[in-house]
CSV table of C-alpha atoms in Angstrom, one decimal:
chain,number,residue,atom,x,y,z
A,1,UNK,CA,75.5,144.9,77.0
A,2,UNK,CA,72.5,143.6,74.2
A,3,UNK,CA,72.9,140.9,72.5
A,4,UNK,CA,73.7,141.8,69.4
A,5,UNK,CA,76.9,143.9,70.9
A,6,UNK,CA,78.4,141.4,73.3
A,7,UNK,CA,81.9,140.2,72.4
A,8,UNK,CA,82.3,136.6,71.2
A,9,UNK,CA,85.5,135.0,72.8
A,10,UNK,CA,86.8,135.0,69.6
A,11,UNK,CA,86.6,138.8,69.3
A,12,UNK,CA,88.4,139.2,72.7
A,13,UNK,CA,91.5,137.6,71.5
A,14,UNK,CA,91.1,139.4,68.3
A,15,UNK,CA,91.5,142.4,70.9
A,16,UNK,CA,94.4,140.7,72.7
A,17,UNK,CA,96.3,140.8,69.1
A,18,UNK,CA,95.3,136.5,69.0
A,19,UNK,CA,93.9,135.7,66.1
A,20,UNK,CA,91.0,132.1,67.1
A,21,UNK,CA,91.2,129.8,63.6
A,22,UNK,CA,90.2,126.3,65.8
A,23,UNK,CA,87.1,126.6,65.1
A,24,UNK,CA,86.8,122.3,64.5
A,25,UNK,CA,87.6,122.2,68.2
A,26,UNK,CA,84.5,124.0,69.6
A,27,UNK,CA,82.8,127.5,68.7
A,28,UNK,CA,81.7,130.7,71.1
A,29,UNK,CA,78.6,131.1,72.0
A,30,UNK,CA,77.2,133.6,69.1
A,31,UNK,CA,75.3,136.4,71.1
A,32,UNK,CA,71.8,135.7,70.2
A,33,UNK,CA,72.3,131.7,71.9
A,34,UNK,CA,74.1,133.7,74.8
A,35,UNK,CA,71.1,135.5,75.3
A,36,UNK,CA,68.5,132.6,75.0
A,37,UNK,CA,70.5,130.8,77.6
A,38,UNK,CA,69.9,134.4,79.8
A,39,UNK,CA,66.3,134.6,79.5
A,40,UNK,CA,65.6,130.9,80.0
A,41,UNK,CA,67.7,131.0,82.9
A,42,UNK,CA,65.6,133.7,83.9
A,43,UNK,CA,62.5,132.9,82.5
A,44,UNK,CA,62.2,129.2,82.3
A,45,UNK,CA,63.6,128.2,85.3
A,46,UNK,CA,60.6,125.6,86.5
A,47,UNK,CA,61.0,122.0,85.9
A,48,UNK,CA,59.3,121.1,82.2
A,49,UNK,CA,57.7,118.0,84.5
A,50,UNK,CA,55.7,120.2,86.6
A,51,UNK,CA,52.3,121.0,85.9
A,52,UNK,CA,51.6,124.5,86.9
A,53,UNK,CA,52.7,127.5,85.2
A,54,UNK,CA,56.5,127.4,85.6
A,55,UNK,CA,56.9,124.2,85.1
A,56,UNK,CA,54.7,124.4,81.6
A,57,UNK,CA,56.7,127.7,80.5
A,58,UNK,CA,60.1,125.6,80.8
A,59,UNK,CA,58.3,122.5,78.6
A,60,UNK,CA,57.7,124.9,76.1
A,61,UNK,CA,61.0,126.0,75.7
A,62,UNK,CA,62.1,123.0,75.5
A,63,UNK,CA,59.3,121.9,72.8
A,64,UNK,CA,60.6,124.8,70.6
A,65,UNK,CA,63.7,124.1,70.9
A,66,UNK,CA,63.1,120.5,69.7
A,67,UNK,CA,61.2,121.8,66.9
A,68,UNK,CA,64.2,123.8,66.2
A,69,UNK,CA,66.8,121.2,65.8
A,70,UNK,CA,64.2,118.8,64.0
A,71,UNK,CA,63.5,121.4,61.1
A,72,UNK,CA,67.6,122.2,61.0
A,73,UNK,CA,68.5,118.7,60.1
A,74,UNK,CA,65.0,117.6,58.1
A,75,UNK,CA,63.6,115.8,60.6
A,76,UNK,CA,60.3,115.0,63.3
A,77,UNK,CA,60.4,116.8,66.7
A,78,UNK,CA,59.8,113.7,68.0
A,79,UNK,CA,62.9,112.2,65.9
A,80,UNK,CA,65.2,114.2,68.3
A,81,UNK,CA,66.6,113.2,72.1
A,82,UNK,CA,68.5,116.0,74.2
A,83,UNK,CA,72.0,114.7,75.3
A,84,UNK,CA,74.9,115.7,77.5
A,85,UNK,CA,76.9,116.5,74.0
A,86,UNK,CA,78.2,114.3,71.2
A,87,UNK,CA,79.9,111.6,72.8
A,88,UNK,CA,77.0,110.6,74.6
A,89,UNK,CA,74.7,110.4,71.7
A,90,UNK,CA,77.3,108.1,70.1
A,91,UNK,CA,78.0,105.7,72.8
A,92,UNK,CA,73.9,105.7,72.8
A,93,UNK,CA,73.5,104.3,69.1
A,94,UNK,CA,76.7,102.0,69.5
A,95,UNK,CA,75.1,100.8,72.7
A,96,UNK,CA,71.5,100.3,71.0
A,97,UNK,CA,72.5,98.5,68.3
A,98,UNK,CA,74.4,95.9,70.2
A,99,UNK,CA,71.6,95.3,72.1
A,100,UNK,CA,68.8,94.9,69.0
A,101,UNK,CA,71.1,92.9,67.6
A,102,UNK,CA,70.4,90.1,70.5
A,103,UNK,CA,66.7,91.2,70.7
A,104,UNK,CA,66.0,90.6,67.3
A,105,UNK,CA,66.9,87.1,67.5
A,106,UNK,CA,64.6,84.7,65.7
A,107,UNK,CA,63.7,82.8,69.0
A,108,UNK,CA,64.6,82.8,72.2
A,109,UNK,CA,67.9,80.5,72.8
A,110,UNK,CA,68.9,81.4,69.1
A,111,UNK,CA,72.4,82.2,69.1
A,112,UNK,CA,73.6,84.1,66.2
A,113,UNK,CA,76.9,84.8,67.4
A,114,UNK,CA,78.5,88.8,68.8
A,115,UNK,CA,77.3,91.2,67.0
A,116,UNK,CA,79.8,92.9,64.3
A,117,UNK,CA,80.3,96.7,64.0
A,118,UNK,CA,81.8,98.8,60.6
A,119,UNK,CA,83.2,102.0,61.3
A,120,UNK,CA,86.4,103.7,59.5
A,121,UNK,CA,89.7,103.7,60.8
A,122,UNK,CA,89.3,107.9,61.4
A,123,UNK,CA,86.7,108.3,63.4
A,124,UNK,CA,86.4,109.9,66.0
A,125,UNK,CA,87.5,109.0,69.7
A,126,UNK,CA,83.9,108.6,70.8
A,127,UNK,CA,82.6,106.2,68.2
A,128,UNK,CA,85.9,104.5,68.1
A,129,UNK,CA,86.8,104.0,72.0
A,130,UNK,CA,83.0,102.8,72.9
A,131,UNK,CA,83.4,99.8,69.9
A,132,UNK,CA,87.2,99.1,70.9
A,133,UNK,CA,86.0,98.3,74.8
A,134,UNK,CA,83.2,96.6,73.5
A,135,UNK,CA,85.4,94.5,71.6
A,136,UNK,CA,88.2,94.2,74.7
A,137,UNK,CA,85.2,92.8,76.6
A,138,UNK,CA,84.4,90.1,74.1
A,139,UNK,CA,80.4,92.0,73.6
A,140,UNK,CA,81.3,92.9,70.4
A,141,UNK,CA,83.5,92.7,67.3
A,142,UNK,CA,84.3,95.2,64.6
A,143,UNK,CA,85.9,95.9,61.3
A,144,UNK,CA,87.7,99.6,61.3
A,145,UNK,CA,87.7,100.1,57.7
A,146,UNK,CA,90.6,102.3,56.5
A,147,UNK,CA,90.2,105.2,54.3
A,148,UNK,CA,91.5,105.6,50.7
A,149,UNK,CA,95.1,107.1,50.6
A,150,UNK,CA,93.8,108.7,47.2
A,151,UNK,CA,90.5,110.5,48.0
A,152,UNK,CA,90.8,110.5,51.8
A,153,UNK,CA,87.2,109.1,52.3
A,154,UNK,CA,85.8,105.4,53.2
A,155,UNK,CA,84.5,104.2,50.3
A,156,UNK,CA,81.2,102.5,49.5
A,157,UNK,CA,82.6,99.6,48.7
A,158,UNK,CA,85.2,99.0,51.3
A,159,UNK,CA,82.1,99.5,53.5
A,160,UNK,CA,80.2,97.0,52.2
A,161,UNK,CA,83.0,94.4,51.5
A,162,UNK,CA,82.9,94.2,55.6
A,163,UNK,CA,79.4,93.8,56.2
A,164,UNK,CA,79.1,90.5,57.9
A,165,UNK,CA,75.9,88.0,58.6
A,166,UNK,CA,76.4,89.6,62.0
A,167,UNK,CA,77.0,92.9,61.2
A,168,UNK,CA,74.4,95.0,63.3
A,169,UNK,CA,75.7,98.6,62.7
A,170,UNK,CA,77.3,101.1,60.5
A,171,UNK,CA,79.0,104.1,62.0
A,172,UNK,CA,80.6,106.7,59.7
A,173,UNK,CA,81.1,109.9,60.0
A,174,UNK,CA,79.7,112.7,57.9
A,175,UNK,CA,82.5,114.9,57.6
A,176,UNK,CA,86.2,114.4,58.9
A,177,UNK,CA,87.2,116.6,62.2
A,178,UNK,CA,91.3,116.9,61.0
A,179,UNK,CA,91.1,117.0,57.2
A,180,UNK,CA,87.6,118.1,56.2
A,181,UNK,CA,86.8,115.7,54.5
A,182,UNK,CA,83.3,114.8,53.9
A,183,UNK,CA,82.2,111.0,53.6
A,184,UNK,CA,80.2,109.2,50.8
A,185,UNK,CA,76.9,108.7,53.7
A,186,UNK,CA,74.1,109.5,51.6
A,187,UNK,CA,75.3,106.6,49.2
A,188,UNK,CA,76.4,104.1,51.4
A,189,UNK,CA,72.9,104.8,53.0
A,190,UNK,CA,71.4,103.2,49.8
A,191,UNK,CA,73.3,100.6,49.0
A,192,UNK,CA,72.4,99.3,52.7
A,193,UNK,CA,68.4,99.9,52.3
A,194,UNK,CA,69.0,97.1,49.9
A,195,UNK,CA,71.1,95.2,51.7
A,196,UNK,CA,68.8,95.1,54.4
A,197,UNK,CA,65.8,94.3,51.9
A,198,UNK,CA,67.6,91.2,51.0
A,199,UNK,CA,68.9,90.2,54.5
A,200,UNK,CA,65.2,90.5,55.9
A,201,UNK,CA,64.5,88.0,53.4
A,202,UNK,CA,67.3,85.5,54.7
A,203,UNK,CA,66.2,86.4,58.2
A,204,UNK,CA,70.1,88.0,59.0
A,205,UNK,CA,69.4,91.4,61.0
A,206,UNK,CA,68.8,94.7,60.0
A,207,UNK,CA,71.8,97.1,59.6
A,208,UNK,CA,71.5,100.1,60.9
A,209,UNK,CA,73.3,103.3,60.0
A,210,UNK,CA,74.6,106.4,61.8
A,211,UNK,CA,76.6,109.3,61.1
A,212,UNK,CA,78.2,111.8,63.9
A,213,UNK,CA,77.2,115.2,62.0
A,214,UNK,CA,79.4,116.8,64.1
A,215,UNK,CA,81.3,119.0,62.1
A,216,UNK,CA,79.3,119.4,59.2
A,217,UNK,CA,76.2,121.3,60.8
A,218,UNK,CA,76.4,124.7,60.2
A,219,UNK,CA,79.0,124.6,57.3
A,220,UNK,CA,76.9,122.6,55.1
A,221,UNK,CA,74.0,120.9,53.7
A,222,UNK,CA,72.7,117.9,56.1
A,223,UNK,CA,69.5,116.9,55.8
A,224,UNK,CA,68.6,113.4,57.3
A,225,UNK,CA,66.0,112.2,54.2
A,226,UNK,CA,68.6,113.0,52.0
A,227,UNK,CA,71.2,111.2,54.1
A,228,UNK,CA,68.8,107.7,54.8
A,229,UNK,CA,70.4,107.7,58.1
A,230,UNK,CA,68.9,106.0,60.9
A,231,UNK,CA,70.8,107.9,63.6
A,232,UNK,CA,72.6,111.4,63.3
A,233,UNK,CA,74.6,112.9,66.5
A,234,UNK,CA,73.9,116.7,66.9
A,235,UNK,CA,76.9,118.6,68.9
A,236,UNK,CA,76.2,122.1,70.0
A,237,UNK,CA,79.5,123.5,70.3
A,238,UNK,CA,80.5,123.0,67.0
A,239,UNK,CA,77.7,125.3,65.8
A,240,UNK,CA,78.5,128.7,68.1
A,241,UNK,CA,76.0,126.5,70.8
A,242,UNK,CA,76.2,125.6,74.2
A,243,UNK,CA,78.1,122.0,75.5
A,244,UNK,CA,74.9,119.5,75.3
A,245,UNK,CA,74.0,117.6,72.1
A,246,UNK,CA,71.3,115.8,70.5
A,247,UNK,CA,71.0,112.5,68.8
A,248,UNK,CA,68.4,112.2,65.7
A,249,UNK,CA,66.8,109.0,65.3
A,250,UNK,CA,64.6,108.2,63.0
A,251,UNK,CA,61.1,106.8,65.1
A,252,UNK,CA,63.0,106.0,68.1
A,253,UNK,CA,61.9,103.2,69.9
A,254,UNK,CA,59.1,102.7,66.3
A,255,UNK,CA,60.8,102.6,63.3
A,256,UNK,CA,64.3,102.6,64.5
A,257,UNK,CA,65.4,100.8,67.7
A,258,UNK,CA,66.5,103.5,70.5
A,259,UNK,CA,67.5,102.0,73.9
A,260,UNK,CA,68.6,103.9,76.9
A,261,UNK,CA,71.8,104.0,78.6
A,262,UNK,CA,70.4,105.8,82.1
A,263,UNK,CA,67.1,105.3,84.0
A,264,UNK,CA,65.4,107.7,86.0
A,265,UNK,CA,62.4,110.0,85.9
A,266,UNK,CA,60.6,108.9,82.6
A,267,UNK,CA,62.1,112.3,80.7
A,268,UNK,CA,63.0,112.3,77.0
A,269,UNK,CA,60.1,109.5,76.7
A,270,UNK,CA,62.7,107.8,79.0
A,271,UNK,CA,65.2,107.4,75.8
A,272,UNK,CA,67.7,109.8,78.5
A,273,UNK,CA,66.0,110.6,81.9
A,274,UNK,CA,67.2,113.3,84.1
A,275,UNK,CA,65.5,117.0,84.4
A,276,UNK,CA,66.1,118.7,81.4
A,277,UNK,CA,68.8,121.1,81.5
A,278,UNK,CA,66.3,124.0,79.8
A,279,UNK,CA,68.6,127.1,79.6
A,280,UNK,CA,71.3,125.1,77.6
A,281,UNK,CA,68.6,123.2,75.3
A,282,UNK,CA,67.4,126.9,74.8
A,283,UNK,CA,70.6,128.0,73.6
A,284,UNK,CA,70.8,124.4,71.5
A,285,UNK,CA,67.5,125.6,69.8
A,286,UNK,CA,69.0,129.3,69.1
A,287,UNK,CA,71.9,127.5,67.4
A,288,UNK,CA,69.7,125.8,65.1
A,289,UNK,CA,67.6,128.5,64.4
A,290,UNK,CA,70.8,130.6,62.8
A,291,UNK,CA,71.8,127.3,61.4
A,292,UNK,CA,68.6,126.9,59.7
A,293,UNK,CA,68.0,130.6,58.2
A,294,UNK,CA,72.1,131.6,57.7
A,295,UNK,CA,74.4,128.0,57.0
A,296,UNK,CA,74.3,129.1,53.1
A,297,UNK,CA,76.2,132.3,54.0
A,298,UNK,CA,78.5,130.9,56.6
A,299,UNK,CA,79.5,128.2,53.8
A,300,UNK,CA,80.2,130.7,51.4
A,301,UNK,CA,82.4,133.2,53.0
A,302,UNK,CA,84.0,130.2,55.6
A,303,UNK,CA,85.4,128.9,51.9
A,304,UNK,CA,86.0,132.3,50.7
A,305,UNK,CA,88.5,132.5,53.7
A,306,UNK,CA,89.8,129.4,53.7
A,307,UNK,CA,90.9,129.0,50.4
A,308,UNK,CA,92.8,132.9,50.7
A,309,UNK,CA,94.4,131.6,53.7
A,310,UNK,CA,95.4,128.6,51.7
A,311,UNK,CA,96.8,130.9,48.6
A,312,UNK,CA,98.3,133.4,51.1
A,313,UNK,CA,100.1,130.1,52.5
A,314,UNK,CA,101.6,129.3,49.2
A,315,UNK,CA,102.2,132.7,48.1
A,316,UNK,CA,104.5,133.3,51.3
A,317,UNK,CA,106.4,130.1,51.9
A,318,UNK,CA,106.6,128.7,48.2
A,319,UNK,CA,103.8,126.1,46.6
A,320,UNK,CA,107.1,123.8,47.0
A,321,UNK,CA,107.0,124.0,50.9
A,322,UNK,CA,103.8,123.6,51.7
A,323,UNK,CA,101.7,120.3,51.6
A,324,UNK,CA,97.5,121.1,52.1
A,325,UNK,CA,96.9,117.5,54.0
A,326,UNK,CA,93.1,117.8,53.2
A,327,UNK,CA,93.6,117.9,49.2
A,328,UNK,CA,92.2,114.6,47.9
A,329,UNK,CA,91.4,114.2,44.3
A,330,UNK,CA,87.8,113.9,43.7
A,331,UNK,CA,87.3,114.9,47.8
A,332,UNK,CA,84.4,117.3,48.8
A,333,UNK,CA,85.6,119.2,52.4
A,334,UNK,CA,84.3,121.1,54.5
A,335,UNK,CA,84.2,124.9,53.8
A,336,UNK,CA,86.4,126.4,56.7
A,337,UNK,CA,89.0,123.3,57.1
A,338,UNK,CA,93.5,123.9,56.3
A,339,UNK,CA,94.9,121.0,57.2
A,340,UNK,CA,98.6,121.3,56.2
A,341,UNK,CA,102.0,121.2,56.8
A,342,UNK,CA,105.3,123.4,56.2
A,343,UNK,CA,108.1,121.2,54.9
A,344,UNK,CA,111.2,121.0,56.3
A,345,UNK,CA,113.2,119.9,59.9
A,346,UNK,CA,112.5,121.0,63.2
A,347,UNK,CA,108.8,122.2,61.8
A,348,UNK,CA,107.0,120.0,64.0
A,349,UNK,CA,103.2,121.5,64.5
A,350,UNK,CA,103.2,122.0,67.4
A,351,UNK,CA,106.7,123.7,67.6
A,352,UNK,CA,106.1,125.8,65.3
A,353,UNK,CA,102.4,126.7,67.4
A,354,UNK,CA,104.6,127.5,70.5
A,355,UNK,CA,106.6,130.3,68.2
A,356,UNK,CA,103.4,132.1,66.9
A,357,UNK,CA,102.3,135.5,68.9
A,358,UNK,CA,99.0,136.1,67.1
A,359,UNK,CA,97.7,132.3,66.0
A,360,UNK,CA,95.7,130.1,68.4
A,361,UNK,CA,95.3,126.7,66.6
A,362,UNK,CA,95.9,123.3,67.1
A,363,UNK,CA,97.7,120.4,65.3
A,364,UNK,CA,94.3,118.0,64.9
A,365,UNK,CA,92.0,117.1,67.0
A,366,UNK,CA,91.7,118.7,70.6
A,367,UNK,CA,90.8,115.4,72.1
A,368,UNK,CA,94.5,114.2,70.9
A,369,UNK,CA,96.3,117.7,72.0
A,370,UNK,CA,98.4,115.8,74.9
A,371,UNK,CA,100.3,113.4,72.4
A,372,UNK,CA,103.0,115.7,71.9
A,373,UNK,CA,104.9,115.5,68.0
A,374,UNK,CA,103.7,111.9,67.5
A,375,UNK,CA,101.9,112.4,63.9
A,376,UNK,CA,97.9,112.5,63.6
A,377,UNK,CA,96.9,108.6,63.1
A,378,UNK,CA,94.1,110.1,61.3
A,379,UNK,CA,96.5,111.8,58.6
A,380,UNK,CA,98.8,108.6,58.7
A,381,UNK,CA,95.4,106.8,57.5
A,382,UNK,CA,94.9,109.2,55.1
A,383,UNK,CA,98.2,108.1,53.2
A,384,UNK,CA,100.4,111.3,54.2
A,385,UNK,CA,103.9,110.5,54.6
A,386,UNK,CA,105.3,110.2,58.8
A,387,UNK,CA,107.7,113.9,58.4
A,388,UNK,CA,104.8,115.5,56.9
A,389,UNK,CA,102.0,114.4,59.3
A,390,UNK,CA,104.6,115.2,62.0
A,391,UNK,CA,104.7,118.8,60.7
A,392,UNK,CA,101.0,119.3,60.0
A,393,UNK,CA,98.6,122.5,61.6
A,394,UNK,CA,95.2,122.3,61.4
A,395,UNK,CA,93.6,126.1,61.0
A,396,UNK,CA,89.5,125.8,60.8
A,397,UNK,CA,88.0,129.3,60.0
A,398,UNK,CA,84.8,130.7,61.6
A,399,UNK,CA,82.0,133.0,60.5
A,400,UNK,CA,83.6,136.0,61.7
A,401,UNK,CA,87.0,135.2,60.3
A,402,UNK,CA,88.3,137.5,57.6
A,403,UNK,CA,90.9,137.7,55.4
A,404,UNK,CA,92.9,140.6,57.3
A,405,UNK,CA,92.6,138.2,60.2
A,406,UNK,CA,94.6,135.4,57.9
A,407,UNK,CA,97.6,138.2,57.0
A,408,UNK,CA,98.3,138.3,60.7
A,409,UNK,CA,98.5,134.7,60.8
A,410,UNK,CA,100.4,134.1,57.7
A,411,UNK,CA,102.9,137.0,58.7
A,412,UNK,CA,102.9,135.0,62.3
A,413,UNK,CA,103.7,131.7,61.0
A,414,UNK,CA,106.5,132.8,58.3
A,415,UNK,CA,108.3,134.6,61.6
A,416,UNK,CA,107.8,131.8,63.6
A,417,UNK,CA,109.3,129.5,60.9
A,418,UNK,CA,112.3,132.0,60.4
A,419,UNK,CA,113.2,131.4,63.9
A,420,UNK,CA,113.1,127.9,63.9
A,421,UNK,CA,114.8,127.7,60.5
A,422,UNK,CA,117.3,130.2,62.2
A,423,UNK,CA,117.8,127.5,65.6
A,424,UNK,CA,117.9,124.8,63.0
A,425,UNK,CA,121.2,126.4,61.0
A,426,UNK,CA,122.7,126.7,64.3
């Protein structure tokens, strides 16, 4: 089969009679990445360290494919380091700015004390697990700031009430993985550039600022000047790529402190040694380059299929029954995100999941799939009521989705609730 005719895995279950809507939880491959990965498999199989012809074919691939992610999010070439995926990219920065913070010290034998870390109380698991061991290891402490019941966001503010003398890092996430929501970072950016001009002044350290872009590429606008981020965590497999990642940072190892985590053979200008794993990073540069030249389309029909699927919801079960979780006044979300509940007893999420025929989904995060009817803490954050979170679905649209695709799940989930409501009366 080409390229352009090869079924995603989300048109096979669409073949099966499934209809895919967790698209949060990771993407297929779209064709054109699948065949990148195939020709650099083929075609790029020499090590990009090597010298001779092979070798030099591969460190082109990987060059473009740099360029490729740097000109998706607004950045240098040189601004972006290859990763195993996400979560490595985020223990990377937490990990760096620990360490600066002790570097940076006015003199040797200086002791300014552990070095303090803000991040928000719904992050997630990979920002949020690194700086809770650092903090069970006395290396580190932190303030998880919690996010307003009323817009569903950290605010500025909140942020910046936490920032301590010793504060060395501030982690928060662009957009929200359960309820869509997207965070204030371009703001809270600026109000730190002149925080830090001020503690420069008083000799405190810099704070530096990251944000784990993880589900906002490829559904919306990020650009990294426009964010004043010093750090910005790339994940592949959010955006129809392969499982590796990349972590923006702005000058590593220059202008912004970047310290590795692994040592080895000198690769990635020794920020993350190992040989380059070329066929995925040429799938990784494929997913940027559709990112790049389509995300204004995906946007606009992801929302126009979200918010049917949202109507069609209220339409069939009554506006009175359903609760949309991710409906914050004043909140911007992401374009494809549902996060809601059907009201009543015995409607736990993921009972009601185990009763659909046609709907794959999920009741949050896939990371937290194993924690059985115990409500999202994310949503609990958020201010929604313990029965409701308990009873809450998360449906994320993709680019392919379409609104006949959302009749077969609506029609799914008000049979799956009649049954339920049927063993309930019983």
């Amino acid at each position: 089969m080409g390229a352009g005719t090869e079924p995603s895995e989300a048109q096979n279950d669409a073949a099966e009679g499934r209809v895919y809507l967790d698209y949060n939880a990771t993407t297929p491959l779209a064709p054109e990445v699948a065949q990148a990965v195939r020709d650099a498999l083929h075609q790029a199989w020499g090590n990009p360290s090597s010298s001779h012809p092979a070798g030099r074919k591969a460190k082109e691939v990987v060059g473009s494919a740099r360029e490729s992610l740097a000109r998706m999010v607004g950045g240098r070439p040189e601004d972006i380091v290859f990763t195993s995926g996400g979560t490595e990219a985020n223990n990377m920065v937490i990990h760096t700015a620990c360490r600066h913070f002790h570097e940076s010290q006015a003199r040797p034998g200086d002791s300014r004390g552990m070095p303090h870390i803000v991040t928000s109380s719904v992050e997630h698991d990979s920002v949020r697990l690194p700086v809770e061991q650092l903090v069970k290891e006395s290396l580190a402490e932190a303030t998880f700031v919690a996010v307003s019941p009323r817009s569903g966001r950290v605010e500025v503010d909140d942020v910046l009430a936490a920032v301590r003398p010793t504060t060395c890092l501030v982690s928060i996430m662009l957009a929200n993985n359960e309820t869509g929501v997207i965070m204030p970072v371009a703001d809270l950016s600026q109000h730190i550039r002149v925080l830090n001009q001020r503690r420069a002044t008083e000799g405190l350290p810099r704070i530096l600022v990251h944000t784990d872009a993880a589900q906002m590429i490829g559904k919306g606008r990020v650009d990294v000047q426009e964010l004043g981020v010093d750090y910005l965590t790339i994940v592949g497999h959010k955006f129809y790529g392969p499982r590796i990642g990349a972590l923006y940072a702005r000058g590593p190892g220059t202008t912004t402190p970047l310290h590795p985590m692994l040592f080895g053979g000198g690769q990635e200008r020794s920020f993350r040694p190992g040989t380059e794993n070329t066929p995925m990073i040429a799938g990784l540069g494929q997913a940027a380059e559709l990112v790049s030249k389509n995300w204004e389309a995906y946007e606009s029909h992801m929302r126009d299929v979200r918010d049917y699927l949202e109507a069609k919801l209220e339409a069939s079960f009554g506006k009175q029954r359903i609760h949309l979780n991710s409906h914050f006044t004043g909140s911007k979300r992401l374009c494809n995100t549902c996060n809601f509940s059907i009201l009543g007893p015995g409607l736990q999420g993921q009972r009601v999941l185990s009763r659909c025929r046609t709907l794959l989904a999920s009741v949050g995060a896939a990371c937290h799939s194993e924690k059985g009817d115990r409500p999202s803490s994310i949503l609990l954050s958020c201010g929604i009521p313990y029965d409701v979170a308990q009873n809450a679905l998360r449906l994320s649209v993709g680019r392919d989705t379409t609104r006949a695709d959302v009749d077969l799940v609506v029609q799914d989930l008000v049979l799956a609730v009649g049954q339920l409501d049927q063993d309930q009366a019983l």
